[in-house]
Structure formats: C-alpha cells, structure tokens
Amino acid sequence: MGIVKVIHGMMVVCGLSYMMYGSVWNLLSIYLHNPLTFYVDTTHLHWNTTFPAISVCQVENSETIAEASKEYFGADRDPLVDSLITDIVFYGGTCYSCEECLSGGSLGPSLDCATLRNFSQLVRRHRAPCDQLITGCQWQRESFDCCRLFHPLNTEFGRCYSVNAANFYGSPSTGRPSKLVSNRATGPGKLRFRVLEDVQLYLHDEFSVPHAFVDRSLRETVLWGMRKEIAVRVIEMENKGTVQELPIWRRNCRFPWEVVGGGKHP
C-alpha cells in the first residue's frame, strides 16, 4: 500500500507540474506574440460615437455621357468618342478604347484623339460637381448645405465627395451641423441626402479612402430614383498610449502616421 501511495503521489505531482508548465508557456506565448487585449469598458454609455465616413462616387451613365458628348463634339461624332470618354472619365483600371488612338488602331485615322488629351477638362465636363450630384442633406432632421459637408476626395475612381468627422469643423455660422456624433442625448445619428446621378456609396473609417477592394457589405450602388436606407453599427476602439510602443510586427496594425515609405518603421 505504501508503494501505491508513493506512485499515486508522484503521478499527481507530475500532472500538476505539467499543467502548470502548460499554463506558464501559454501566458508567455501570448505575451510575446499577441500582447494586445480587448475588453469592454462600461463607461461607453457616456461616450460620443463618431459617425462613419461616407464617400459618394458618380458612376458612368451612358445617357448623360452621350448628351455631354453631343454638346461638345457634335451629333455626327465618331461613336468611339463616347467609349473613350467613359474609359477616361470613369477610369476603372483599363482603357481598351485608348488603343484606337495609337497609330496602329483600326479606327485611328478617322478618330481625332487630340481633342481628348486634356483629361482635367474631360472630367469637369462629364462628372457632376457637388451641387449637381448631392442635394437635400439633413443631419438629425436638420437641413444644411450639402457641399459644406461633402468635400472633394480624389480616389482611384476619380473625384468623389466625402463627409468625414475627422476633418469636420461645424458651427452655426458655417451652415453646418456642430457635431457628427451620437450619444445618449442625441440618439442614433441619421444622415439623409438625395443624389441626382447614379452613384456608388462607400462606408469607411475616417482614415481611409475608397478603393476597388472594399468589402461588398460596405458599398452600395444607388441609381437615380432609388431609395435606400442603410443601418450601420459603429464600434469605437480606444488604444492605450503604450500600444504605439510595441513594434508593428507584434501588434499587426499601423497607426495613421505610420505610413509605408515614411514615418515610423518596425
């Protein structure tokens, strides 16, 4: 019986030692490779929740392009002109019709590409400015001038118009709402507006710019005459001051000032 007790005691000690070793190793591994911890702060009821950034980008509309082309290039223009304008003004990564402007193009001799060299002029002619694109803006049912809130934003799709709480400074004297935040006093933020052209609408954080690989759940195509209501749940994240002391490879994310090619590096 004595030997059995000794063996049993040794097995218990070995088992506890193994469990303790596993726990210590697990904690050490978490500290070395994943030192960030997320937790819920119960003071969130007293926070101001920032409204997400919204960017509105006009998309191509063959009818409006044809009307503008008829005004500037005439009714008897080469049909390829409309395709060229579409590929240039609403650039989507390719411009197959531009090959016709090369000397080897099948329609090159009949097409005067010199009239299409001024890209900035083409964009001004065929893309709607803010006051012809967005109207009827309301924040929390309070009307305001849309173009004082939506600012031009250059993207890979061309010029869009974006409202961003990070770059927003409102006051009664400027004709803009004072804050784009939601809290217990204001209730959920509601931004309403109408679009006068077909657009692509992007939801994103205040530090990013819309791009071609935005998640489908964060973009909506809104055609003229459509009515859409989008409900968004915003989760605010606050970083402790010591997080930026960790190297980038450990936290697996970057702060806005840690730009690739400049600023801080790991």
PDB file of C-alpha atoms in Angstrom:
ATOM      1  CA  MET A   1       0.000   0.000   0.000  1.00  0.00           C
ATOM      2  CA  GLY A   2       2.871   2.367   0.784  1.00  0.00           C
ATOM      3  CA  ILE A   3       4.342   1.938  -2.688  1.00  0.00           C
ATOM      4  CA  VAL A   4       0.937   2.581  -4.278  1.00  0.00           C
ATOM      5  CA  LYS A   5       0.569   5.821  -2.327  1.00  0.00           C
ATOM      6  CA  VAL A   6       4.039   6.958  -3.372  1.00  0.00           C
ATOM      7  CA  ILE A   7       3.329   6.192  -7.026  1.00  0.00           C
ATOM      8  CA  HIS A   8      -0.047   7.946  -6.806  1.00  0.00           C
ATOM      9  CA  GLY A   9       1.562  11.000  -5.216  1.00  0.00           C
ATOM     10  CA  MET A  10       4.244  11.133  -7.900  1.00  0.00           C
ATOM     11  CA  MET A  11       1.612  10.938 -10.635  1.00  0.00           C
ATOM     12  CA  VAL A  12      -0.369  13.788  -9.062  1.00  0.00           C
ATOM     13  CA  VAL A  13       2.756  15.939  -8.747  1.00  0.00           C
ATOM     14  CA  CYS A  14       3.766  15.220 -12.346  1.00  0.00           C
ATOM     15  CA  GLY A  15       0.262  16.031 -13.589  1.00  0.00           C
ATOM     16  CA  LEU A  16       0.122  19.315 -11.698  1.00  0.00           C
ATOM     17  CA  SER A  17       3.618  20.215 -12.887  1.00  0.00           C
ATOM     18  CA  TYR A  18       2.642  19.519 -16.489  1.00  0.00           C
ATOM     19  CA  MET A  19      -0.500  21.659 -16.188  1.00  0.00           C
ATOM     20  CA  MET A  20       1.461  24.480 -14.557  1.00  0.00           C
ATOM     21  CA  TYR A  21       4.116  24.282 -17.265  1.00  0.00           C
ATOM     22  CA  GLY A  22       1.426  24.437 -19.961  1.00  0.00           C
ATOM     23  CA  SER A  23      -0.238  27.467 -18.360  1.00  0.00           C
ATOM     24  CA  VAL A  24       3.047  29.332 -17.946  1.00  0.00           C
ATOM     25  CA  TRP A  25       4.078  28.559 -21.527  1.00  0.00           C
ATOM     26  CA  ASN A  26       0.689  29.693 -22.828  1.00  0.00           C
ATOM     27  CA  LEU A  27       0.893  33.003 -20.937  1.00  0.00           C
ATOM     28  CA  LEU A  28       4.454  33.573 -22.128  1.00  0.00           C
ATOM     29  CA  SER A  29       3.470  32.837 -25.732  1.00  0.00           C
ATOM     30  CA  ILE A  30       0.550  35.275 -25.549  1.00  0.00           C
ATOM     31  CA  TYR A  31       2.785  37.969 -24.085  1.00  0.00           C
ATOM     32  CA  LEU A  32       5.435  37.537 -26.773  1.00  0.00           C
ATOM     33  CA  HIS A  33       3.257  37.116 -29.846  1.00  0.00           C
ATOM     34  CA  ASN A  34      -0.143  38.628 -29.030  1.00  0.00           C
ATOM     35  CA  PRO A  35       0.263  41.207 -26.271  1.00  0.00           C
ATOM     36  CA  LEU A  36      -2.921  43.157 -27.074  1.00  0.00           C
ATOM     37  CA  THR A  37      -6.046  42.631 -25.019  1.00  0.00           C
ATOM     38  CA  PHE A  38      -9.590  43.718 -25.901  1.00  0.00           C
ATOM     39  CA  TYR A  39     -12.168  44.330 -23.225  1.00  0.00           C
ATOM     40  CA  VAL A  40     -15.471  46.168 -22.818  1.00  0.00           C
ATOM     41  CA  ASP A  41     -15.443  49.435 -20.901  1.00  0.00           C
ATOM     42  CA  THR A  42     -18.712  50.011 -19.061  1.00  0.00           C
ATOM     43  CA  THR A  43     -18.318  53.790 -19.385  1.00  0.00           C
ATOM     44  CA  HIS A  44     -19.288  53.552 -23.080  1.00  0.00           C
ATOM     45  CA  LEU A  45     -22.728  54.938 -22.250  1.00  0.00           C
ATOM     46  CA  HIS A  46     -21.104  58.335 -21.726  1.00  0.00           C
ATOM     47  CA  TRP A  47     -19.111  58.378 -24.949  1.00  0.00           C
ATOM     48  CA  ASN A  48     -19.725  60.265 -28.172  1.00  0.00           C
ATOM     49  CA  THR A  49     -19.858  57.730 -31.008  1.00  0.00           C
ATOM     50  CA  THR A  50     -18.363  59.093 -34.227  1.00  0.00           C
ATOM     51  CA  PHE A  51     -20.403  58.820 -37.414  1.00  0.00           C
ATOM     52  CA  PRO A  52     -18.613  56.744 -40.105  1.00  0.00           C
ATOM     53  CA  ALA A  53     -17.113  58.416 -43.159  1.00  0.00           C
ATOM     54  CA  ILE A  54     -19.299  58.311 -46.279  1.00  0.00           C
ATOM     55  CA  SER A  55     -17.993  58.795 -49.811  1.00  0.00           C
ATOM     56  CA  VAL A  56     -20.213  59.277 -52.848  1.00  0.00           C
ATOM     57  CA  CYS A  57     -18.682  58.491 -56.248  1.00  0.00           C
ATOM     58  CA  GLN A  58     -20.509  59.079 -59.509  1.00  0.00           C
ATOM     59  CA  VAL A  59     -20.650  56.066 -61.829  1.00  0.00           C
ATOM     60  CA  GLU A  60     -20.940  56.050 -65.592  1.00  0.00           C
ATOM     61  CA  ASN A  61     -24.269  56.701 -67.230  1.00  0.00           C
ATOM     62  CA  SER A  62     -24.312  56.240 -71.000  1.00  0.00           C
ATOM     63  CA  GLU A  63     -27.208  58.667 -71.472  1.00  0.00           C
ATOM     64  CA  THR A  64     -25.571  61.603 -69.675  1.00  0.00           C
ATOM     65  CA  ILE A  65     -22.243  60.891 -71.390  1.00  0.00           C
ATOM     66  CA  ALA A  66     -23.936  60.887 -74.800  1.00  0.00           C
ATOM     67  CA  GLU A  67     -25.702  64.186 -74.057  1.00  0.00           C
ATOM     68  CA  ALA A  68     -22.487  65.926 -72.980  1.00  0.00           C
ATOM     69  CA  SER A  69     -20.539  64.469 -75.921  1.00  0.00           C
ATOM     70  CA  LYS A  70     -23.182  65.692 -78.347  1.00  0.00           C
ATOM     71  CA  GLU A  71     -22.858  69.216 -76.928  1.00  0.00           C
ATOM     72  CA  TYR A  72     -19.059  69.373 -77.244  1.00  0.00           C
ATOM     73  CA  PHE A  73     -18.290  67.052 -80.174  1.00  0.00           C
ATOM     74  CA  GLY A  74     -21.464  67.281 -82.264  1.00  0.00           C
ATOM     75  CA  ALA A  75     -24.159  64.808 -83.224  1.00  0.00           C
ATOM     76  CA  ASP A  76     -22.075  63.363 -86.094  1.00  0.00           C
ATOM     77  CA  ARG A  77     -19.090  62.475 -83.850  1.00  0.00           C
ATOM     78  CA  ASP A  78     -17.315  59.131 -84.101  1.00  0.00           C
ATOM     79  CA  PRO A  79     -19.186  56.604 -81.881  1.00  0.00           C
ATOM     80  CA  LEU A  80     -15.857  55.618 -80.354  1.00  0.00           C
ATOM     81  CA  VAL A  81     -15.612  59.050 -78.703  1.00  0.00           C
ATOM     82  CA  ASP A  82     -18.235  58.075 -76.128  1.00  0.00           C
ATOM     83  CA  SER A  83     -16.307  54.899 -75.280  1.00  0.00           C
ATOM     84  CA  LEU A  84     -13.077  56.850 -74.886  1.00  0.00           C
ATOM     85  CA  ILE A  85     -14.717  59.408 -72.611  1.00  0.00           C
ATOM     86  CA  THR A  86     -16.217  56.644 -70.477  1.00  0.00           C
ATOM     87  CA  ASP A  87     -12.863  54.866 -70.079  1.00  0.00           C
ATOM     88  CA  ILE A  88     -11.039  58.110 -69.245  1.00  0.00           C
ATOM     89  CA  VAL A  89     -13.541  59.978 -67.081  1.00  0.00           C
ATOM     90  CA  PHE A  90     -14.792  56.890 -65.220  1.00  0.00           C
ATOM     91  CA  TYR A  91     -11.493  55.051 -65.209  1.00  0.00           C
ATOM     92  CA  GLY A  92     -11.790  51.535 -63.835  1.00  0.00           C
ATOM     93  CA  GLY A  93      -8.257  50.235 -64.288  1.00  0.00           C
ATOM     94  CA  THR A  94      -8.312  49.637 -68.054  1.00  0.00           C
ATOM     95  CA  CYS A  95      -8.787  51.711 -71.191  1.00  0.00           C
ATOM     96  CA  TYR A  96      -9.197  49.346 -74.118  1.00  0.00           C
ATOM     97  CA  SER A  97     -10.654  52.041 -76.351  1.00  0.00           C
ATOM     98  CA  CYS A  98      -7.460  54.095 -75.883  1.00  0.00           C
ATOM     99  CA  GLU A  99      -5.701  51.636 -78.192  1.00  0.00           C
ATOM    100  CA  GLU A 100      -7.632  53.165 -81.083  1.00  0.00           C
ATOM    101  CA  CYS A 101      -5.691  56.392 -80.558  1.00  0.00           C
ATOM    102  CA  LEU A 102      -2.437  54.628 -81.364  1.00  0.00           C
ATOM    103  CA  SER A 103      -1.125  54.685 -84.905  1.00  0.00           C
ATOM    104  CA  GLY A 104      -1.948  51.005 -85.311  1.00  0.00           C
ATOM    105  CA  GLY A 105      -5.568  51.349 -84.214  1.00  0.00           C
ATOM    106  CA  SER A 106      -8.134  50.113 -86.693  1.00  0.00           C
ATOM    107  CA  LEU A 107     -10.071  53.383 -86.442  1.00  0.00           C
ATOM    108  CA  GLY A 108      -7.085  55.627 -85.745  1.00  0.00           C
ATOM    109  CA  PRO A 109      -7.184  57.720 -88.952  1.00  0.00           C
ATOM    110  CA  SER A 110     -10.883  58.573 -88.511  1.00  0.00           C
ATOM    111  CA  LEU A 111     -10.613  59.499 -84.831  1.00  0.00           C
ATOM    112  CA  ASP A 112      -9.167  62.814 -83.649  1.00  0.00           C
ATOM    113  CA  CYS A 113      -7.713  61.878 -80.263  1.00  0.00           C
ATOM    114  CA  ALA A 114      -6.055  65.279 -79.857  1.00  0.00           C
ATOM    115  CA  THR A 115      -9.359  66.689 -78.620  1.00  0.00           C
ATOM    116  CA  LEU A 116      -9.298  64.213 -75.718  1.00  0.00           C
ATOM    117  CA  ARG A 117      -5.814  64.932 -74.383  1.00  0.00           C
ATOM    118  CA  ASN A 118      -6.952  67.324 -71.660  1.00  0.00           C
ATOM    119  CA  PHE A 119      -8.143  64.827 -69.047  1.00  0.00           C
ATOM    120  CA  SER A 120      -8.934  67.503 -66.449  1.00  0.00           C
ATOM    121  CA  GLN A 121     -11.231  69.257 -68.887  1.00  0.00           C
ATOM    122  CA  LEU A 122     -12.996  66.000 -69.743  1.00  0.00           C
ATOM    123  CA  VAL A 123     -13.592  65.286 -66.065  1.00  0.00           C
ATOM    124  CA  ARG A 124     -15.040  68.762 -65.473  1.00  0.00           C
ATOM    125  CA  ARG A 125     -17.370  68.357 -68.443  1.00  0.00           C
ATOM    126  CA  HIS A 126     -18.639  64.849 -67.781  1.00  0.00           C
ATOM    127  CA  ARG A 127     -18.543  64.433 -63.996  1.00  0.00           C
ATOM    128  CA  ALA A 128     -21.132  66.279 -61.958  1.00  0.00           C
ATOM    129  CA  PRO A 129     -19.884  68.829 -59.399  1.00  0.00           C
ATOM    130  CA  CYS A 130     -21.092  68.594 -55.822  1.00  0.00           C
ATOM    131  CA  ASP A 131     -24.127  70.859 -56.227  1.00  0.00           C
ATOM    132  CA  GLN A 132     -25.316  68.796 -59.214  1.00  0.00           C
ATOM    133  CA  LEU A 133     -24.709  65.458 -57.520  1.00  0.00           C
ATOM    134  CA  ILE A 134     -25.923  65.721 -53.903  1.00  0.00           C
ATOM    135  CA  THR A 135     -28.882  67.647 -52.526  1.00  0.00           C
ATOM    136  CA  GLY A 136     -31.447  67.645 -49.710  1.00  0.00           C
ATOM    137  CA  CYS A 137     -28.947  66.946 -46.918  1.00  0.00           C
ATOM    138  CA  GLN A 138     -30.169  66.533 -43.334  1.00  0.00           C
ATOM    139  CA  TRP A 139     -28.385  65.581 -40.131  1.00  0.00           C
ATOM    140  CA  GLN A 140     -30.745  64.577 -37.327  1.00  0.00           C
ATOM    141  CA  ARG A 141     -33.575  66.090 -39.437  1.00  0.00           C
ATOM    142  CA  GLU A 142     -31.776  69.451 -39.575  1.00  0.00           C
ATOM    143  CA  SER A 143     -31.209  70.708 -43.137  1.00  0.00           C
ATOM    144  CA  PHE A 144     -27.842  72.080 -44.233  1.00  0.00           C
ATOM    145  CA  ASP A 145     -25.824  72.872 -47.362  1.00  0.00           C
ATOM    146  CA  CYS A 146     -24.564  69.566 -48.777  1.00  0.00           C
ATOM    147  CA  CYS A 147     -21.392  70.991 -50.304  1.00  0.00           C
ATOM    148  CA  ARG A 148     -20.328  72.438 -46.954  1.00  0.00           C
ATOM    149  CA  LEU A 149     -20.328  68.916 -45.574  1.00  0.00           C
ATOM    150  CA  PHE A 150     -19.283  66.736 -48.543  1.00  0.00           C
ATOM    151  CA  HIS A 151     -15.751  67.674 -49.581  1.00  0.00           C
ATOM    152  CA  PRO A 152     -13.930  66.602 -52.789  1.00  0.00           C
ATOM    153  CA  LEU A 153     -11.828  63.463 -52.384  1.00  0.00           C
ATOM    154  CA  ASN A 154      -9.540  62.139 -55.125  1.00  0.00           C
ATOM    155  CA  THR A 155      -9.686  58.351 -55.399  1.00  0.00           C
ATOM    156  CA  GLU A 156      -8.731  55.706 -57.940  1.00  0.00           C
ATOM    157  CA  PHE A 157     -12.276  56.096 -59.323  1.00  0.00           C
ATOM    158  CA  GLY A 158     -11.777  59.818 -59.887  1.00  0.00           C
ATOM    159  CA  ARG A 159     -13.153  62.639 -57.798  1.00  0.00           C
ATOM    160  CA  CYS A 160     -15.674  61.626 -55.146  1.00  0.00           C
ATOM    161  CA  TYR A 161     -17.342  63.636 -52.388  1.00  0.00           C
ATOM    162  CA  SER A 162     -16.863  62.554 -48.808  1.00  0.00           C
ATOM    163  CA  VAL A 163     -18.136  63.505 -45.362  1.00  0.00           C
ATOM    164  CA  ASN A 164     -15.604  62.711 -42.661  1.00  0.00           C
ATOM    165  CA  ALA A 165     -15.973  63.502 -38.972  1.00  0.00           C
ATOM    166  CA  ALA A 166     -12.173  63.658 -38.534  1.00  0.00           C
ATOM    167  CA  ASN A 167     -11.908  66.650 -40.891  1.00  0.00           C
ATOM    168  CA  PHE A 168     -15.216  68.215 -39.956  1.00  0.00           C
ATOM    169  CA  TYR A 169     -15.497  71.513 -38.131  1.00  0.00           C
ATOM    170  CA  GLY A 170     -19.072  72.671 -37.919  1.00  0.00           C
ATOM    171  CA  SER A 171     -20.681  75.673 -36.331  1.00  0.00           C
ATOM    172  CA  PRO A 172     -23.941  77.567 -36.778  1.00  0.00           C
ATOM    173  CA  SER A 173     -22.114  80.356 -38.639  1.00  0.00           C
ATOM    174  CA  THR A 174     -20.838  77.965 -41.334  1.00  0.00           C
ATOM    175  CA  GLY A 175     -24.246  76.474 -42.022  1.00  0.00           C
ATOM    176  CA  ARG A 176     -23.111  73.002 -40.975  1.00  0.00           C
ATOM    177  CA  PRO A 177     -24.222  70.895 -38.010  1.00  0.00           C
ATOM    178  CA  SER A 178     -21.967  71.342 -34.988  1.00  0.00           C
ATOM    179  CA  LYS A 179     -21.102  67.667 -34.499  1.00  0.00           C
ATOM    180  CA  LEU A 180     -21.341  64.376 -36.353  1.00  0.00           C
ATOM    181  CA  VAL A 181     -21.581  62.238 -33.233  1.00  0.00           C
ATOM    182  CA  SER A 182     -24.199  60.153 -31.485  1.00  0.00           C
ATOM    183  CA  ASN A 183     -24.737  59.788 -27.756  1.00  0.00           C
ATOM    184  CA  ARG A 184     -27.486  59.173 -25.220  1.00  0.00           C
ATOM    185  CA  ALA A 185     -28.786  62.724 -25.637  1.00  0.00           C
ATOM    186  CA  THR A 186     -28.920  62.844 -29.455  1.00  0.00           C
ATOM    187  CA  GLY A 187     -29.856  59.239 -30.111  1.00  0.00           C
ATOM    188  CA  PRO A 188     -28.633  57.342 -33.205  1.00  0.00           C
ATOM    189  CA  GLY A 189     -27.159  59.637 -35.863  1.00  0.00           C
ATOM    190  CA  LYS A 190     -29.192  59.973 -39.062  1.00  0.00           C
ATOM    191  CA  LEU A 191     -27.757  61.443 -42.249  1.00  0.00           C
ATOM    192  CA  ARG A 192     -30.126  61.879 -45.181  1.00  0.00           C
ATOM    193  CA  PHE A 193     -29.441  63.164 -48.678  1.00  0.00           C
ATOM    194  CA  ARG A 194     -30.564  62.761 -52.285  1.00  0.00           C
ATOM    195  CA  VAL A 195     -28.386  62.025 -55.297  1.00  0.00           C
ATOM    196  CA  LEU A 196     -29.074  63.414 -58.756  1.00  0.00           C
ATOM    197  CA  GLU A 197     -26.946  60.891 -60.657  1.00  0.00           C
ATOM    198  CA  ASP A 198     -26.119  57.195 -60.414  1.00  0.00           C
ATOM    199  CA  VAL A 199     -23.536  56.776 -57.646  1.00  0.00           C
ATOM    200  CA  GLN A 200     -21.537  54.238 -55.691  1.00  0.00           C
ATOM    201  CA  LEU A 201     -21.701  54.869 -51.950  1.00  0.00           C
ATOM    202  CA  TYR A 202     -18.854  53.752 -49.673  1.00  0.00           C
ATOM    203  CA  LEU A 203     -18.774  53.432 -45.881  1.00  0.00           C
ATOM    204  CA  HIS A 204     -15.306  53.521 -44.365  1.00  0.00           C
ATOM    205  CA  ASP A 205     -13.310  54.704 -41.390  1.00  0.00           C
ATOM    206  CA  GLU A 206     -12.119  58.274 -41.076  1.00  0.00           C
ATOM    207  CA  PHE A 207      -8.528  57.494 -42.106  1.00  0.00           C
ATOM    208  CA  SER A 208      -9.080  55.511 -45.318  1.00  0.00           C
ATOM    209  CA  VAL A 209     -10.016  56.231 -48.933  1.00  0.00           C
ATOM    210  CA  PRO A 210     -12.448  54.132 -51.028  1.00  0.00           C
ATOM    211  CA  HIS A 211     -10.754  51.597 -53.286  1.00  0.00           C
ATOM    212  CA  ALA A 212     -11.689  48.770 -55.632  1.00  0.00           C
ATOM    213  CA  PHE A 213     -11.392  46.035 -52.996  1.00  0.00           C
ATOM    214  CA  VAL A 214     -13.742  47.486 -50.384  1.00  0.00           C
ATOM    215  CA  ASP A 215     -15.903  44.795 -48.794  1.00  0.00           C
ATOM    216  CA  ARG A 216     -19.232  44.440 -50.602  1.00  0.00           C
ATOM    217  CA  SER A 217     -21.128  44.986 -47.352  1.00  0.00           C
ATOM    218  CA  LEU A 218     -19.575  48.474 -47.099  1.00  0.00           C
ATOM    219  CA  ARG A 219     -20.605  49.749 -50.526  1.00  0.00           C
ATOM    220  CA  GLU A 220     -23.935  50.320 -52.202  1.00  0.00           C
ATOM    221  CA  THR A 221     -24.886  51.200 -55.757  1.00  0.00           C
ATOM    222  CA  VAL A 222     -27.621  53.831 -55.750  1.00  0.00           C
ATOM    223  CA  LEU A 223     -29.271  54.550 -59.085  1.00  0.00           C
ATOM    224  CA  TRP A 224     -31.252  57.695 -59.767  1.00  0.00           C
ATOM    225  CA  GLY A 225     -34.792  57.296 -58.456  1.00  0.00           C
ATOM    226  CA  MET A 226     -33.917  54.557 -55.965  1.00  0.00           C
ATOM    227  CA  ARG A 227     -34.490  54.853 -52.233  1.00  0.00           C
ATOM    228  CA  LYS A 228     -32.115  53.130 -49.833  1.00  0.00           C
ATOM    229  CA  GLU A 229     -31.804  53.090 -46.073  1.00  0.00           C
ATOM    230  CA  ILE A 230     -28.561  51.787 -44.571  1.00  0.00           C
ATOM    231  CA  ALA A 231     -28.222  50.987 -40.870  1.00  0.00           C
ATOM    232  CA  VAL A 232     -24.683  50.880 -39.504  1.00  0.00           C
ATOM    233  CA  ARG A 233     -23.414  49.682 -36.143  1.00  0.00           C
ATOM    234  CA  VAL A 234     -20.290  51.548 -35.063  1.00  0.00           C
ATOM    235  CA  ILE A 235     -17.836  50.083 -32.561  1.00  0.00           C
ATOM    236  CA  GLU A 236     -15.390  52.636 -31.186  1.00  0.00           C
ATOM    237  CA  MET A 237     -11.910  51.382 -30.295  1.00  0.00           C
ATOM    238  CA  GLU A 238      -9.590  53.284 -27.977  1.00  0.00           C
ATOM    239  CA  ASN A 239      -5.912  52.400 -27.763  1.00  0.00           C
ATOM    240  CA  LYS A 240      -3.839  52.823 -24.647  1.00  0.00           C
ATOM    241  CA  GLY A 241      -0.869  55.120 -25.024  1.00  0.00           C
ATOM    242  CA  THR A 242       1.583  52.248 -24.605  1.00  0.00           C
ATOM    243  CA  VAL A 243       0.278  50.366 -27.667  1.00  0.00           C
ATOM    244  CA  GLN A 244       2.333  52.517 -30.036  1.00  0.00           C
ATOM    245  CA  GLU A 245       5.482  51.472 -28.176  1.00  0.00           C
ATOM    246  CA  LEU A 246       5.033  47.933 -29.469  1.00  0.00           C
ATOM    247  CA  PRO A 247       6.683  47.164 -32.824  1.00  0.00           C
ATOM    248  CA  ILE A 248       4.334  46.924 -35.793  1.00  0.00           C
ATOM    249  CA  TRP A 249       5.035  43.235 -36.372  1.00  0.00           C
ATOM    250  CA  ARG A 250       3.755  42.429 -32.883  1.00  0.00           C
ATOM    251  CA  ARG A 251       0.503  44.419 -32.954  1.00  0.00           C
ATOM    252  CA  ASN A 252      -0.118  43.608 -36.645  1.00  0.00           C
ATOM    253  CA  CYS A 253      -1.557  47.042 -37.426  1.00  0.00           C
ATOM    254  CA  ARG A 254      -0.407  50.590 -38.112  1.00  0.00           C
ATOM    255  CA  PHE A 255      -1.356  53.986 -36.779  1.00  0.00           C
ATOM    256  CA  PRO A 256      -2.269  56.717 -39.321  1.00  0.00           C
ATOM    257  CA  TRP A 257       1.174  58.321 -39.036  1.00  0.00           C
ATOM    258  CA  GLU A 258       2.995  55.032 -39.657  1.00  0.00           C
ATOM    259  CA  VAL A 259       2.816  55.228 -43.429  1.00  0.00           C
ATOM    260  CA  VAL A 260       4.686  52.726 -45.572  1.00  0.00           C
ATOM    261  CA  GLY A 261       7.700  54.523 -47.019  1.00  0.00           C
ATOM    262  CA  GLY A 262       7.752  57.199 -44.330  1.00  0.00           C
ATOM    263  CA  GLY A 263       7.269  57.782 -40.636  1.00  0.00           C
ATOM    264  CA  LYS A 264       7.961  55.082 -38.087  1.00  0.00           C
ATOM    265  CA  HIS A 265       9.068  51.587 -39.002  1.00  0.00           C
ATOM    266  CA  PRO A 266       9.355  48.358 -37.054  1.00  0.00           C
TER     267      PRO A 266
END
